[in-house]
């Protein structure tokens, strides 16, 4: 999560409110809902970081 904050410029509150449905895996962007100025925005995500997020999510599924 720290890497996501650092590479995408996200705030702690934005990462804590992040849901899988906000990640656009095809266009490689994340929808940030209700950011600092109460506006939704999109931030790009690199292919490498997207792979790490997918790996993290796969691990979360296995634990449940």
PDB file of C-alpha atoms in Angstrom:
ATOM      1  CA  UNK A   1       0.000   0.000   0.000  1.00  0.00           C
ATOM      2  CA  UNK A   2       2.890   2.357   0.694  1.00  0.00           C
ATOM      3  CA  UNK A   3       4.210   1.745  -2.803  1.00  0.00           C
ATOM      4  CA  UNK A   4       0.766   2.540  -4.197  1.00  0.00           C
ATOM      5  CA  UNK A   5       0.728   5.817  -2.268  1.00  0.00           C
ATOM      6  CA  UNK A   6       4.244   6.721  -3.349  1.00  0.00           C
ATOM      7  CA  UNK A   7       4.019   5.862  -7.044  1.00  0.00           C
ATOM      8  CA  UNK A   8       0.476   7.148  -7.612  1.00  0.00           C
ATOM      9  CA  UNK A   9       0.606  10.130  -5.258  1.00  0.00           C
ATOM     10  CA  UNK A  10      -2.297   8.899  -3.136  1.00  0.00           C
ATOM     11  CA  UNK A  11      -3.170  10.071   0.337  1.00  0.00           C
ATOM     12  CA  UNK A  12      -3.670   7.649   3.232  1.00  0.00           C
ATOM     13  CA  UNK A  13      -7.419   8.279   3.213  1.00  0.00           C
ATOM     14  CA  UNK A  14      -7.590   7.618  -0.536  1.00  0.00           C
ATOM     15  CA  UNK A  15      -5.830   4.266  -0.179  1.00  0.00           C
ATOM     16  CA  UNK A  16      -8.006   3.270   2.770  1.00  0.00           C
ATOM     17  CA  UNK A  17     -11.151   4.041   0.727  1.00  0.00           C
ATOM     18  CA  UNK A  18      -9.878   2.213  -2.358  1.00  0.00           C
ATOM     19  CA  UNK A  19     -12.019  -0.670  -3.631  1.00  0.00           C
ATOM     20  CA  UNK A  20     -11.162  -3.228  -6.285  1.00  0.00           C
ATOM     21  CA  UNK A  21     -13.994  -1.986  -8.493  1.00  0.00           C
ATOM     22  CA  UNK A  22     -12.190   1.377  -8.742  1.00  0.00           C
ATOM     23  CA  UNK A  23      -9.189  -0.193 -10.478  1.00  0.00           C
ATOM     24  CA  UNK A  24      -9.351  -0.213 -14.270  1.00  0.00           C
ATOM     25  CA  UNK A  25      -7.003  -3.044 -15.172  1.00  0.00           C
ATOM     26  CA  UNK A  26      -7.348  -2.517 -18.929  1.00  0.00           C
ATOM     27  CA  UNK A  27      -6.697   1.233 -19.054  1.00  0.00           C
ATOM     28  CA  UNK A  28      -4.240   1.090 -16.121  1.00  0.00           C
ATOM     29  CA  UNK A  29      -5.825   3.730 -13.946  1.00  0.00           C
ATOM     30  CA  UNK A  30      -7.417   4.005 -10.538  1.00  0.00           C
ATOM     31  CA  UNK A  31     -10.536   5.986  -9.773  1.00  0.00           C
ATOM     32  CA  UNK A  32     -10.129   7.981  -6.584  1.00  0.00           C
ATOM     33  CA  UNK A  33     -13.564   8.691  -5.157  1.00  0.00           C
ATOM     34  CA  UNK A  34     -14.215  11.778  -3.034  1.00  0.00           C
ATOM     35  CA  UNK A  35     -10.637  13.002  -2.968  1.00  0.00           C
ATOM     36  CA  UNK A  36      -9.479  16.091  -1.089  1.00  0.00           C
ATOM     37  CA  UNK A  37     -11.790  18.510  -2.884  1.00  0.00           C
ATOM     38  CA  UNK A  38     -14.764  16.104  -2.964  1.00  0.00           C
ATOM     39  CA  UNK A  39     -14.156  15.362  -6.635  1.00  0.00           C
ATOM     40  CA  UNK A  40     -13.506  12.005  -8.210  1.00  0.00           C
ATOM     41  CA  UNK A  41     -10.266  11.739 -10.147  1.00  0.00           C
ATOM     42  CA  UNK A  42      -8.263   9.150 -12.024  1.00  0.00           C
ATOM     43  CA  UNK A  43      -4.593   8.393 -11.499  1.00  0.00           C
ATOM     44  CA  UNK A  44      -2.450   6.260 -13.804  1.00  0.00           C
ATOM     45  CA  UNK A  45      -0.821   3.096 -12.513  1.00  0.00           C
ATOM     46  CA  UNK A  46       2.246   1.444 -14.041  1.00  0.00           C
ATOM     47  CA  UNK A  47       2.112  -2.093 -15.390  1.00  0.00           C
ATOM     48  CA  UNK A  48       4.598  -3.246 -12.745  1.00  0.00           C
ATOM     49  CA  UNK A  49       2.596  -1.796  -9.879  1.00  0.00           C
ATOM     50  CA  UNK A  50      -0.627  -3.149 -11.345  1.00  0.00           C
ATOM     51  CA  UNK A  51       0.915  -6.640 -11.349  1.00  0.00           C
ATOM     52  CA  UNK A  52       1.850  -6.220  -7.689  1.00  0.00           C
ATOM     53  CA  UNK A  53      -1.690  -5.127  -6.834  1.00  0.00           C
ATOM     54  CA  UNK A  54      -3.085  -8.154  -8.675  1.00  0.00           C
ATOM     55  CA  UNK A  55      -0.663 -10.433  -6.808  1.00  0.00           C
ATOM     56  CA  UNK A  56      -1.759  -8.862  -3.510  1.00  0.00           C
ATOM     57  CA  UNK A  57      -5.435  -9.328  -4.370  1.00  0.00           C
ATOM     58  CA  UNK A  58      -4.871 -12.971  -5.336  1.00  0.00           C
ATOM     59  CA  UNK A  59      -3.253 -13.541  -1.946  1.00  0.00           C
ATOM     60  CA  UNK A  60      -6.223 -11.947  -0.201  1.00  0.00           C
ATOM     61  CA  UNK A  61      -8.605 -14.322  -2.009  1.00  0.00           C
ATOM     62  CA  UNK A  62      -6.550 -17.353  -0.978  1.00  0.00           C
ATOM     63  CA  UNK A  63      -6.682 -16.369   2.694  1.00  0.00           C
ATOM     64  CA  UNK A  64     -10.495 -16.230   2.740  1.00  0.00           C
TER      65      UNK A  64
END
